[in-house]
CHARMM-style PDB file with segment names, atoms N, HN, CA, C and O in Angstrom:
ATOM      1  N   MET     1    -163.857 -76.082  13.437  1.00  0.00      PROA
ATOM      2  CA  MET     1    -163.659 -77.332  12.714  1.00  0.00      PROA
ATOM      3  C   MET     1    -162.868 -78.300  13.601  1.00  0.00      PROA
ATOM      4  O   MET     1    -161.907 -77.893  14.254  1.00  0.00      PROA
ATOM      5  N   PRO     2    -163.265 -79.579  13.629  1.00  0.00      PROA
ATOM      6  CA  PRO     2    -162.561 -80.522  14.498  1.00  0.00      PROA
ATOM      7  C   PRO     2    -161.158 -80.833  13.997  1.00  0.00      PROA
ATOM      8  O   PRO     2    -160.813 -80.576  12.844  1.00  0.00      PROA
ATOM      9  N   LYS     3    -160.366 -81.390  14.895  1.00  0.00      PROA
ATOM     10  HN  LYS     3    -160.647 -81.598  15.832  1.00  0.00      PROA
ATOM     11  CA  LYS     3    -159.005 -81.768  14.541  1.00  0.00      PROA
ATOM     12  C   LYS     3    -159.016 -82.890  13.509  1.00  0.00      PROA
ATOM     13  O   LYS     3    -159.948 -83.694  13.456  1.00  0.00      PROA
ATOM     14  N   MET     4    -157.958 -82.932  12.684  1.00  0.00      PROA
ATOM     15  HN  MET     4    -157.201 -82.280  12.727  1.00  0.00      PROA
ATOM     16  CA  MET     4    -157.798 -84.043  11.755  1.00  0.00      PROA
ATOM     17  C   MET     4    -157.230 -85.221  12.526  1.00  0.00      PROA
ATOM     18  O   MET     4    -156.246 -85.078  13.252  1.00  0.00      PROA
ATOM     19  N   LYS     5    -157.840 -86.372  12.372  1.00  0.00      PROA
ATOM     20  HN  LYS     5    -158.639 -86.489  11.782  1.00  0.00      PROA
ATOM     21  CA  LYS     5    -157.396 -87.567  13.088  1.00  0.00      PROA
ATOM     22  C   LYS     5    -156.526 -88.430  12.187  1.00  0.00      PROA
ATOM     23  O   LYS     5    -156.768 -88.546  10.985  1.00  0.00      PROA
ATOM     24  N   THR     6    -155.519 -89.024  12.786  1.00  0.00      PROA
ATOM     25  HN  THR     6    -155.322 -88.929  13.762  1.00  0.00      PROA
ATOM     26  CA  THR     6    -154.660 -89.954  12.066  1.00  0.00      PROA
ATOM     27  C   THR     6    -155.336 -91.312  12.009  1.00  0.00      PROA
ATOM     28  O   THR     6    -155.879 -91.777  13.011  1.00  0.00      PROA
ATOM     29  N   HSD     7    -155.309 -91.946  10.859  1.00  0.00      PROA
ATOM     30  HN  HSD     7    -154.868 -91.569  10.045  1.00  0.00      PROA
ATOM     31  CA  HSD     7    -155.838 -93.304  10.708  1.00  0.00      PROA
ATOM     32  C   HSD     7    -154.846 -94.255  11.359  1.00  0.00      PROA
ATOM     33  O   HSD     7    -153.752 -94.467  10.836  1.00  0.00      PROA
ATOM     34  N   ARG     8    -155.220 -94.828  12.495  1.00  0.00      PROA
ATOM     35  HN  ARG     8    -156.109 -94.656  12.920  1.00  0.00      PROA
ATOM     36  CA  ARG     8    -154.269 -95.591  13.310  1.00  0.00      PROA
ATOM     37  C   ARG     8    -153.784 -96.855  12.605  1.00  0.00      PROA
ATOM     38  O   ARG     8    -152.637 -97.260  12.797  1.00  0.00      PROA
ATOM     39  N   GLY     9    -154.624 -97.479  11.803  1.00  0.00      PROA
ATOM     40  HN  GLY     9    -155.556 -97.150  11.648  1.00  0.00      PROA
ATOM     41  CA  GLY     9    -154.198 -98.665  11.072  1.00  0.00      PROA
ATOM     42  C   GLY     9    -153.119 -98.330  10.059  1.00  0.00      PROA
ATOM     43  O   GLY     9    -152.154 -99.078   9.898  1.00  0.00      PROA
ATOM     44  N   ALA    10    -153.284 -97.202   9.374  1.00  0.00      PROA
ATOM     45  HN  ALA    10    -154.068 -96.595   9.504  1.00  0.00      PROA
ATOM     46  CA  ALA    10    -152.281 -96.783   8.389  1.00  0.00      PROA
ATOM     47  C   ALA    10    -150.998 -96.329   9.087  1.00  0.00      PROA
ATOM     48  O   ALA    10    -149.904 -96.543   8.567  1.00  0.00      PROA
ATOM     49  N   ALA    11    -151.123 -95.712  10.246  1.00  0.00      PROA
ATOM     50  HN  ALA    11    -152.012 -95.539  10.669  1.00  0.00      PROA
ATOM     51  CA  ALA    11    -149.937 -95.231  10.961  1.00  0.00      PROA
ATOM     52  C   ALA    11    -149.042 -96.380  11.391  1.00  0.00      PROA
ATOM     53  O   ALA    11    -147.828 -96.211  11.508  1.00  0.00      PROA
ATOM     54  N   LYS    12    -149.631 -97.552  11.627  1.00  0.00      PROA
ATOM     55  HN  LYS    12    -150.617 -97.689  11.532  1.00  0.00      PROA
ATOM     56  CA  LYS    12    -148.849 -98.711  12.039  1.00  0.00      PROA
ATOM     57  C   LYS    12    -148.183 -99.400  10.859  1.00  0.00      PROA
ATOM     58  O   LYS    12    -147.251-100.182  11.050  1.00  0.00      PROA
ATOM     59  N   ARG    13    -148.642 -99.125   9.642  1.00  0.00      PROA
ATOM     60  HN  ARG    13    -149.399 -98.490   9.487  1.00  0.00      PROA
ATOM     61  CA  ARG    13    -148.164 -99.861   8.473  1.00  0.00      PROA
ATOM     62  C   ARG    13    -147.290 -99.039   7.535  1.00  0.00      PROA
ATOM     63  O   ARG    13    -146.531 -99.612   6.753  1.00  0.00      PROA
ATOM     64  N   PHE    14    -147.374 -97.722   7.590  1.00  0.00      PROA
ATOM     65  HN  PHE    14    -147.991 -97.256   8.225  1.00  0.00      PROA
ATOM     66  CA  PHE    14    -146.645 -96.871   6.647  1.00  0.00      PROA
ATOM     67  C   PHE    14    -145.806 -95.844   7.382  1.00  0.00      PROA
ATOM     68  O   PHE    14    -146.145 -95.426   8.490  1.00  0.00      PROA
ATOM     69  N   ARG    15    -144.714 -95.441   6.762  1.00  0.00      PROA
ATOM     70  HN  ARG    15    -144.438 -95.780   5.862  1.00  0.00      PROA
ATOM     71  CA  ARG    15    -143.865 -94.389   7.310  1.00  0.00      PROA
ATOM     72  C   ARG    15    -143.720 -93.290   6.276  1.00  0.00      PROA
ATOM     73  O   ARG    15    -143.458 -93.557   5.103  1.00  0.00      PROA
ATOM     74  N   ARG    16    -143.892 -92.059   6.713  1.00  0.00      PROA
ATOM     75  HN  ARG    16    -144.105 -91.842   7.666  1.00  0.00      PROA
ATOM     76  CA  ARG    16    -143.716 -90.926   5.811  1.00  0.00      PROA
ATOM     77  C   ARG    16    -142.229 -90.613   5.702  1.00  0.00      PROA
ATOM     78  O   ARG    16    -141.526 -90.555   6.711  1.00  0.00      PROA
ATOM     79  N   THR    17    -141.752 -90.414   4.482  1.00  0.00      PROA
ATOM     80  HN  THR    17    -142.323 -90.462   3.662  1.00  0.00      PROA
ATOM     81  CA  THR    17    -140.363 -90.035   4.259  1.00  0.00      PROA
ATOM     82  C   THR    17    -140.349 -88.693   3.539  1.00  0.00      PROA
ATOM     83  O   THR    17    -141.403 -88.121   3.261  1.00  0.00      PROA
ATOM     84  N   ALA    18    -139.165 -88.196   3.239  1.00  0.00      PROA
ATOM     85  HN  ALA    18    -138.308 -88.661   3.465  1.00  0.00      PROA
ATOM     86  CA  ALA    18    -139.062 -86.907   2.552  1.00  0.00      PROA
ATOM     87  C   ALA    18    -139.656 -86.978   1.148  1.00  0.00      PROA
ATOM     88  O   ALA    18    -140.116 -85.966   0.619  1.00  0.00      PROA
ATOM     89  N   ASN    19    -139.649 -88.160   0.542  1.00  0.00      PROA
ATOM     90  HN  ASN    19    -139.275 -88.982   0.972  1.00  0.00      PROA
ATOM     91  CA  ASN    19    -140.097 -88.295  -0.847  1.00  0.00      PROA
ATOM     92  C   ASN    19    -141.400 -89.072  -0.996  1.00  0.00      PROA
ATOM     93  O   ASN    19    -141.765 -89.437  -2.114  1.00  0.00      PROA
ATOM     94  N   GLY    20    -142.103 -89.333   0.088  1.00  0.00      PROA
ATOM     95  HN  GLY    20    -141.806 -89.037   0.996  1.00  0.00      PROA
ATOM     96  CA  GLY    20    -143.354 -90.087  -0.017  1.00  0.00      PROA
ATOM     97  C   GLY    20    -143.551 -90.977   1.183  1.00  0.00      PROA
ATOM     98  O   GLY    20    -143.375 -90.544   2.321  1.00  0.00      PROA
ATOM     99  N   PHE    21    -143.922 -92.246   0.932  1.00  0.00      PROA
ATOM    100  HN  PHE    21    -144.065 -92.598   0.007  1.00  0.00      PROA
ATOM    101  CA  PHE    21    -144.187 -93.198   1.996  1.00  0.00      PROA
ATOM    102  C   PHE    21    -143.462 -94.497   1.717  1.00  0.00      PROA
ATOM    103  O   PHE    21    -143.148 -94.821   0.572  1.00  0.00      PROA
ATOM    104  N   LYS    22    -143.201 -95.244   2.795  1.00  0.00      PROA
ATOM    105  HN  LYS    22    -143.456 -94.981   3.725  1.00  0.00      PROA
ATOM    106  CA  LYS    22    -142.605 -96.565   2.669  1.00  0.00      PROA
ATOM    107  C   LYS    22    -143.438 -97.556   3.465  1.00  0.00      PROA
ATOM    108  O   LYS    22    -144.150 -97.181   4.397  1.00  0.00      PROA
ATOM    109  N   HSD    23    -143.340 -98.834   3.083  1.00  0.00      PROA
ATOM    110  HN  HSD    23    -142.761 -99.139   2.326  1.00  0.00      PROA
ATOM    111  CA  HSD    23    -144.056 -99.886   3.789  1.00  0.00      PROA
ATOM    112  C   HSD    23    -143.209-101.151   3.799  1.00  0.00      PROA
ATOM    113  O   HSD    23    -142.274-101.296   3.011  1.00  0.00      PROA
ATOM    114  N   ARG    24    -143.551-102.063   4.701  1.00  0.00      PROA
ATOM    115  HN  ARG    24    -144.311-101.946   5.341  1.00  0.00      PROA
ATOM    116  CA  ARG    24    -142.840-103.326   4.800  1.00  0.00      PROA
ATOM    117  C   ARG    24    -143.304-104.258   3.684  1.00  0.00      PROA
ATOM    118  O   ARG    24    -144.463-104.211   3.272  1.00  0.00      PROA
ATOM    119  N   ALA    25    -142.406-105.094   3.201  1.00  0.00      PROA
ATOM    120  HN  ALA    25    -141.464-105.131   3.535  1.00  0.00      PROA
ATOM    121  CA  ALA    25    -142.748-106.030   2.134  1.00  0.00      PROA
ATOM    122  C   ALA    25    -143.769-107.052   2.627  1.00  0.00      PROA
ATOM    123  O   ALA    25    -143.812-107.371   3.815  1.00  0.00      PROA
ATOM    124  N   THR    26    -144.589-107.563   1.711  1.00  0.00      PROA
ATOM    125  HN  THR    26    -144.554-107.304   0.746  1.00  0.00      PROA
ATOM    126  CA  THR    26    -145.561-108.587   2.058  1.00  0.00      PROA
ATOM    127  C   THR    26    -144.881-109.958   2.131  1.00  0.00      PROA
ATOM    128  O   THR    26    -143.708-110.093   1.781  1.00  0.00      PROA
ATOM    129  N   ASN    27    -145.610-110.957   2.581  1.00  0.00      PROA
ATOM    130  HN  ASN    27    -146.562-110.848   2.866  1.00  0.00      PROA
ATOM    131  CA  ASN    27    -145.119-112.338   2.716  1.00  0.00      PROA
ATOM    132  C   ASN    27    -143.957-112.435   3.692  1.00  0.00      PROA
ATOM    133  O   ASN    27    -142.983-113.139   3.429  1.00  0.00      PROA
ATOM    134  N   ARG    28    -144.052-111.730   4.822  1.00  0.00      PROA
ATOM    135  HN  ARG    28    -144.844-111.158   5.036  1.00  0.00      PROA
ATOM    136  CA  ARG    28    -142.983-111.722   5.801  1.00  0.00      PROA
ATOM    137  C   ARG    28    -143.381-112.382   7.110  1.00  0.00      PROA
ATOM    138  O   ARG    28    -142.655-112.257   8.096  1.00  0.00      PROA
ATOM    139  N   GLY    29    -144.508-113.079   7.154  1.00  0.00      PROA
ATOM    140  HN  GLY    29    -145.097-113.181   6.353  1.00  0.00      PROA
ATOM    141  CA  GLY    29    -145.026-113.536   8.424  1.00  0.00      PROA
ATOM    142  C   GLY    29    -144.381-114.788   8.976  1.00  0.00      PROA
ATOM    143  O   GLY    29    -143.917-114.790  10.116  1.00  0.00      PROA
ATOM    144  N   HSD    30    -144.342-115.857   8.188  1.00  0.00      PROA
ATOM    145  HN  HSD    30    -144.718-115.856   7.262  1.00  0.00      PROA
ATOM    146  CA  HSD    30    -143.855-117.141   8.687  1.00  0.00      PROA
ATOM    147  C   HSD    30    -143.512-118.015   7.488  1.00  0.00      PROA
ATOM    148  O   HSD    30    -143.552-117.555   6.346  1.00  0.00      PROA
ATOM    149  N   ASN    31    -143.174-119.275   7.748  1.00  0.00      PROA
ATOM    150  HN  ASN    31    -143.141-119.648   8.675  1.00  0.00      PROA
ATOM    151  CA  ASN    31    -142.802-120.247   6.705  1.00  0.00      PROA
ATOM    152  C   ASN    31    -141.593-119.795   5.900  1.00  0.00      PROA
ATOM    153  O   ASN    31    -141.640-119.741   4.671  1.00  0.00      PROA
ATOM    154  N   PHE    32    -140.524-119.476   6.592  1.00  0.00      PROA
ATOM    155  HN  PHE    32    -140.486-119.520   7.591  1.00  0.00      PROA
ATOM    156  CA  PHE    32    -139.310-119.052   5.903  1.00  0.00      PROA
ATOM    157  C   PHE    32    -138.405-120.217   5.534  1.00  0.00      PROA
ATOM    158  O   PHE    32    -137.435-120.025   4.802  1.00  0.00      PROA
ATOM    159  N   THR    33    -138.693-121.411   6.015  1.00  0.00      PROA
ATOM    160  HN  THR    33    -139.481-121.568   6.609  1.00  0.00      PROA
ATOM    161  CA  THR    33    -137.762-122.523   5.802  1.00  0.00      PROA
ATOM    162  C   THR    33    -137.695-122.954   4.346  1.00  0.00      PROA
ATOM    163  O   THR    33    -136.651-123.434   3.901  1.00  0.00      PROA
ATOM    164  N   GLY    34    -138.764-122.800   3.599  1.00  0.00      PROA
ATOM    165  HN  GLY    34    -139.611-122.411   3.960  1.00  0.00      PROA
ATOM    166  CA  GLY    34    -138.752-123.229   2.201  1.00  0.00      PROA
ATOM    167  C   GLY    34    -138.252-122.184   1.233  1.00  0.00      PROA
ATOM    168  O   GLY    34    -138.200-122.434   0.029  1.00  0.00      PROA
ATOM    169  N   ARG    35    -137.887-121.029   1.726  1.00  0.00      PROA
ATOM    170  HN  ARG    35    -137.930-120.826   2.704  1.00  0.00      PROA
ATOM    171  CA  ARG    35    -137.481-119.933   0.837  1.00  0.00      PROA
ATOM    172  C   ARG    35    -135.972-119.833   0.739  1.00  0.00      PROA
ATOM    173  O   ARG    35    -135.245-120.171   1.674  1.00  0.00      PROA
ATOM    174  N   SER    36    -135.522-119.367  -0.397  1.00  0.00      PROA
ATOM    175  HN  SER    36    -136.112-119.092  -1.156  1.00  0.00      PROA
ATOM    176  CA  SER    36    -134.077-119.221  -0.587  1.00  0.00      PROA
ATOM    177  C   SER    36    -133.566-118.019   0.205  1.00  0.00      PROA
ATOM    178  O   SER    36    -134.329-117.123   0.566  1.00  0.00      PROA
ATOM    179  N   MET    37    -132.275-118.021   0.463  1.00  0.00      PROA
ATOM    180  HN  MET    37    -131.656-118.749   0.170  1.00  0.00      PROA
ATOM    181  CA  MET    37    -131.669-116.904   1.188  1.00  0.00      PROA
ATOM    182  C   MET    37    -131.826-115.608   0.396  1.00  0.00      PROA
ATOM    183  O   MET    37    -132.009-114.543   0.985  1.00  0.00      PROA
ATOM    184  N   LYS    38    -131.758-115.688  -0.915  1.00  0.00      PROA
ATOM    185  HN  LYS    38    -131.609-116.554  -1.393  1.00  0.00      PROA
ATOM    186  CA  LYS    38    -131.909-114.488  -1.736  1.00  0.00      PROA
ATOM    187  C   LYS    38    -133.298-113.870  -1.538  1.00  0.00      PROA
ATOM    188  O   LYS    38    -133.433-112.654  -1.399  1.00  0.00      PROA
ATOM    189  N   ARG    39    -134.322-114.722  -1.529  1.00  0.00      PROA
ATOM    190  HN  ARG    39    -134.212-115.709  -1.642  1.00  0.00      PROA
ATOM    191  CA  ARG    39    -135.688-114.226  -1.358  1.00  0.00      PROA
ATOM    192  C   ARG    39    -135.865-113.587   0.015  1.00  0.00      PROA
ATOM    193  O   ARG    39    -136.470-112.522   0.132  1.00  0.00      PROA
ATOM    194  N   LYS    40    -135.342-114.231   1.049  1.00  0.00      PROA
ATOM    195  HN  LYS    40    -134.850-115.097   0.954  1.00  0.00      PROA
ATOM    196  CA  LYS    40    -135.470-113.693   2.403  1.00  0.00      PROA
ATOM    197  C   LYS    40    -134.711-112.382   2.545  1.00  0.00      PROA
ATOM    198  O   LYS    40    -135.166-111.467   3.232  1.00  0.00      PROA
ATOM    199  N   ARG    41    -133.576-112.292   1.909  1.00  0.00      PROA
ATOM    200  HN  ARG    41    -133.206-113.035   1.351  1.00  0.00      PROA
ATOM    201  CA  ARG    41    -132.780-111.069   1.972  1.00  0.00      PROA
ATOM    202  C   ARG    41    -133.503-109.924   1.272  1.00  0.00      PROA
ATOM    203  O   ARG    41    -133.472-108.789   1.748  1.00  0.00      PROA
ATOM    204  N   GLN    42    -134.150-110.211   0.153  1.00  0.00      PROA
ATOM    205  HN  GLN    42    -134.175-111.133  -0.233  1.00  0.00      PROA
ATOM    206  CA  GLN    42    -134.850-109.167  -0.592  1.00  0.00      PROA
ATOM    207  C   GLN    42    -136.120-108.692   0.125  1.00  0.00      PROA
ATOM    208  O   GLN    42    -136.618-107.601  -0.154  1.00  0.00      PROA
ATOM    209  N   LEU    43    -136.637-109.503   1.040  1.00  0.00      PROA
ATOM    210  HN  LEU    43    -136.233-110.389   1.267  1.00  0.00      PROA
ATOM    211  CA  LEU    43    -137.831-109.097   1.786  1.00  0.00      PROA
ATOM    212  C   LEU    43    -137.507-108.192   2.962  1.00  0.00      PROA
ATOM    213  O   LEU    43    -138.418-107.643   3.583  1.00  0.00      PROA
ATOM    214  N   ARG    44    -136.224-108.022   3.284  1.00  0.00      PROA
ATOM    215  HN  ARG    44    -135.484-108.467   2.779  1.00  0.00      PROA
ATOM    216  CA  ARG    44    -135.860-107.139   4.389  1.00  0.00      PROA
ATOM    217  C   ARG    44    -136.095-105.680   4.019  1.00  0.00      PROA
ATOM    218  O   ARG    44    -136.207-105.334   2.843  1.00  0.00      PROA
ATOM    219  N   GLY    45    -136.166-104.842   5.026  1.00  0.00      PROA
ATOM    220  HN  GLY    45    -136.075-105.123   5.981  1.00  0.00      PROA
ATOM    221  CA  GLY    45    -136.225-103.407   4.782  1.00  0.00      PROA
ATOM    222  C   GLY    45    -137.592-102.932   4.348  1.00  0.00      PROA
ATOM    223  O   GLY    45    -138.585-103.640   4.509  1.00  0.00      PROA
ATOM    224  N   LEU    46    -137.641-101.741   3.802  1.00  0.00      PROA
ATOM    225  HN  LEU    46    -136.834-101.166   3.672  1.00  0.00      PROA
ATOM    226  CA  LEU    46    -138.886-101.087   3.419  1.00  0.00      PROA
ATOM    227  C   LEU    46    -138.906-100.838   1.918  1.00  0.00      PROA
ATOM    228  O   LEU    46    -137.863-100.661   1.289  1.00  0.00      PROA
ATOM    229  N   GLU    47    -140.114-100.828   1.352  1.00  0.00      PROA
ATOM    230  HN  GLU    47    -140.961-100.973   1.863  1.00  0.00      PROA
ATOM    231  CA  GLU    47    -140.303-100.549  -0.061  1.00  0.00      PROA
ATOM    232  C   GLU    47    -141.111 -99.264  -0.214  1.00  0.00      PROA
ATOM    233  O   GLU    47    -141.866 -98.890   0.684  1.00  0.00      PROA
ATOM    234  N   ALA    48    -140.954 -98.603  -1.333  1.00  0.00      PROA
ATOM    235  HN  ALA    48    -140.341 -98.907  -2.062  1.00  0.00      PROA
ATOM    236  CA  ALA    48    -141.702 -97.370  -1.601  1.00  0.00      PROA
ATOM    237  C   ALA    48    -143.156 -97.715  -1.921  1.00  0.00      PROA
ATOM    238  O   ALA    48    -143.443 -98.763  -2.499  1.00  0.00      PROA
ATOM    239  N   VAL    49    -144.058 -96.832  -1.544  1.00  0.00      PROA
ATOM    240  HN  VAL    49    -143.825 -95.980  -1.075  1.00  0.00      PROA
ATOM    241  CA  VAL    49    -145.477 -96.993  -1.844  1.00  0.00      PROA
ATOM    242  C   VAL    49    -145.729 -96.529  -3.266  1.00  0.00      PROA
ATOM    243  O   VAL    49    -145.098 -95.583  -3.739  1.00  0.00      PROA
ATOM    244  N   SER    50    -146.648 -97.191  -3.946  1.00  0.00      PROA
ATOM    245  HN  SER    50    -147.160 -97.960  -3.562  1.00  0.00      PROA
ATOM    246  CA  SER    50    -146.993 -96.834  -5.318  1.00  0.00      PROA
ATOM    247  C   SER    50    -147.506 -95.391  -5.385  1.00  0.00      PROA
ATOM    248  O   SER    50    -148.230 -94.952  -4.491  1.00  0.00      PROA
ATOM    249  N   PRO    51    -147.138 -94.655  -6.431  1.00  0.00      PROA
ATOM    250  CA  PRO    51    -147.614 -93.260  -6.546  1.00  0.00      PROA
ATOM    251  C   PRO    51    -149.140 -93.134  -6.561  1.00  0.00      PROA
ATOM    252  O   PRO    51    -149.676 -92.099  -6.164  1.00  0.00      PROA
ATOM    253  N   ALA    52    -149.837 -94.168  -7.010  1.00  0.00      PROA
ATOM    254  HN  ALA    52    -149.402 -95.008  -7.332  1.00  0.00      PROA
ATOM    255  CA  ALA    52    -151.299 -94.125  -7.047  1.00  0.00      PROA
ATOM    256  C   ALA    52    -151.900 -94.138  -5.643  1.00  0.00      PROA
ATOM    257  O   ALA    52    -153.030 -93.685  -5.457  1.00  0.00      PROA
ATOM    258  N   ASP    53    -151.171 -94.645  -4.656  1.00  0.00      PROA
ATOM    259  HN  ASP    53    -150.253 -95.013  -4.807  1.00  0.00      PROA
ATOM    260  CA  ASP    53    -151.688 -94.755  -3.301  1.00  0.00      PROA
ATOM    261  C   ASP    53    -151.290 -93.588  -2.402  1.00  0.00      PROA
ATOM    262  O   ASP    53    -151.761 -93.501  -1.268  1.00  0.00      PROA
ATOM    263  N   VAL    54    -150.444 -92.700  -2.880  1.00  0.00      PROA
ATOM    264  HN  VAL    54    -150.062 -92.770  -3.801  1.00  0.00      PROA
ATOM    265  CA  VAL    54    -149.916 -91.627  -2.034  1.00  0.00      PROA
ATOM    266  C   VAL    54    -151.008 -90.634  -1.631  1.00  0.00      PROA
ATOM    267  O   VAL    54    -151.006 -90.147  -0.500  1.00  0.00      PROA
ATOM    268  N   ALA    55    -151.932 -90.330  -2.530  1.00  0.00      PROA
ATOM    269  HN  ALA    55    -151.933 -90.725  -3.449  1.00  0.00      PROA
ATOM    270  CA  ALA    55    -152.983 -89.360  -2.213  1.00  0.00      PROA
ATOM    271  C   ALA    55    -153.852 -89.856  -1.055  1.00  0.00      PROA
ATOM    272  O   ALA    55    -154.208 -89.077  -0.171  1.00  0.00      PROA
ATOM    273  N   GLY    56    -154.191 -91.131  -1.054  1.00  0.00      PROA
ATOM    274  HN  GLY    56    -153.902 -91.764  -1.772  1.00  0.00      PROA
ATOM    275  CA  GLY    56    -154.982 -91.688   0.039  1.00  0.00      PROA
ATOM    276  C   GLY    56    -154.231 -91.673   1.350  1.00  0.00      PROA
ATOM    277  O   GLY    56    -154.814 -91.403   2.400  1.00  0.00      PROA
ATOM    278  N   LEU    57    -152.934 -91.962   1.302  1.00  0.00      PROA
ATOM    279  HN  LEU    57    -152.460 -92.182   0.450  1.00  0.00      PROA
ATOM    280  CA  LEU    57    -152.136 -91.953   2.523  1.00  0.00      PROA
ATOM    281  C   LEU    57    -151.966 -90.541   3.067  1.00  0.00      PROA
ATOM    282  O   LEU    57    -151.887 -90.353   4.281  1.00  0.00      PROA
ATOM    283  N   ASP    58    -151.909 -89.558   2.195  1.00  0.00      PROA
ATOM    284  HN  ASP    58    -151.974 -89.710   1.209  1.00  0.00      PROA
ATOM    285  CA  ASP    58    -151.827 -88.171   2.657  1.00  0.00      PROA
ATOM    286  C   ASP    58    -153.054 -87.786   3.483  1.00  0.00      PROA
ATOM    287  O   ASP    58    -152.951 -87.023   4.444  1.00  0.00      PROA
ATOM    288  N   ARG    59    -154.217 -88.322   3.099  1.00  0.00      PROA
ATOM    289  HN  ARG    59    -154.300 -88.942   2.319  1.00  0.00      PROA
ATOM    290  CA  ARG    59    -155.439 -88.050   3.862  1.00  0.00      PROA
ATOM    291  C   ARG    59    -155.453 -88.821   5.177  1.00  0.00      PROA
ATOM    292  O   ARG    59    -155.900 -88.307   6.202  1.00  0.00      PROA
ATOM    293  N   MET    60    -154.958 -90.064   5.139  1.00  0.00      PROA
ATOM    294  HN  MET    60    -154.595 -90.481   4.306  1.00  0.00      PROA
ATOM    295  CA  MET    60    -154.996 -90.881   6.351  1.00  0.00      PROA
ATOM    296  C   MET    60    -153.937 -90.476   7.364  1.00  0.00      PROA
ATOM    297  O   MET    60    -154.135 -90.629   8.569  1.00  0.00      PROA
ATOM    298  N   LEU    61    -152.807 -89.956   6.876  1.00  0.00      PROA
ATOM    299  HN  LEU    61    -152.646 -89.831   5.897  1.00  0.00      PROA
ATOM    300  CA  LEU    61    -151.707 -89.558   7.761  1.00  0.00      PROA
ATOM    301  C   LEU    61    -151.420 -88.073   7.552  1.00  0.00      PROA
ATOM    302  O   LEU    61    -150.453 -87.718   6.879  1.00  0.00      PROA
ATOM    303  N   PRO    62    -152.256 -87.204   8.126  1.00  0.00      PROA
ATOM    304  CA  PRO    62    -152.091 -85.774   7.865  1.00  0.00      PROA
ATOM    305  C   PRO    62    -150.857 -85.174   8.540  1.00  0.00      PROA
ATOM    306  O   PRO    62    -150.324 -84.165   8.077  1.00  0.00      PROA
ATOM    307  N   LYS    63    -150.405 -85.791   9.631  1.00  0.00      PROA
ATOM    308  HN  LYS    63    -150.839 -86.610  10.007  1.00  0.00      PROA
ATOM    309  CA  LYS    63    -149.273 -85.241  10.360  1.00  0.00      PROA
ATOM    310  C   LYS    63    -147.995 -85.944   9.986  1.00  0.00      PROA
ATOM    311  O   LYS    63    -147.984 -86.886   9.194  1.00  0.00      PROA
ATOM    312  N   LYS    64    -146.930 -85.472  10.566  1.00  0.00      PROA
ATOM    313  HN  LYS    64    -146.938 -84.706  11.209  1.00  0.00      PROA
ATOM    314  CA  LYS    64    -145.650 -86.126  10.406  1.00  0.00      PROA
ATOM    315  C   LYS    64    -145.719 -87.476  11.098  1.00  0.00      PROA
ATOM    316  O   LYS    64    -146.041 -87.541  12.285  1.00  0.00      PROA
ATOM    317  N   ALA    65    -145.427 -88.551  10.387  1.00  0.00      PROA
ATOM    318  HN  ALA    65    -145.165 -88.498   9.423  1.00  0.00      PROA
ATOM    319  CA  ALA    65    -145.517 -89.891  10.965  1.00  0.00      PROA
ATOM    320  C   ALA    65    -144.133 -90.422  11.291  1.00  0.00      PROA
ATOM    321  O   ALA    65    -143.249 -90.401  10.435  1.00  0.00      PROA
ATOM    322  N   ARG    66    -143.930 -90.895  12.504  1.00  0.00      PROA
ATOM    323  HN  ARG    66    -144.648 -90.912  13.200  1.00  0.00      PROA
ATOM    324  CA  ARG    66    -142.711 -91.505  13.017  1.00  0.00      PROA
ATOM    325  C   ARG    66    -141.466 -90.787  12.558  1.00  0.00      PROA
ATOM    326  OT1 ARG    66    -140.357 -91.187  12.911  1.00  0.00      PROA
TER     327      ARG     66
END
């Protein structure tokens, strides 16, 4: 049986943690001048992935990621 391959697009966007997966918040690309400091502060860091999406990520990222 061939090796399981990691989905490279998912590997760049998600991180496996002890309790599931995390991802970067959306709307982080540009145009920050019109946003409040509170909004920009809340967009920092990583957010947990929805439980409905974890099964798909387990298939795409079979190995330990980052």
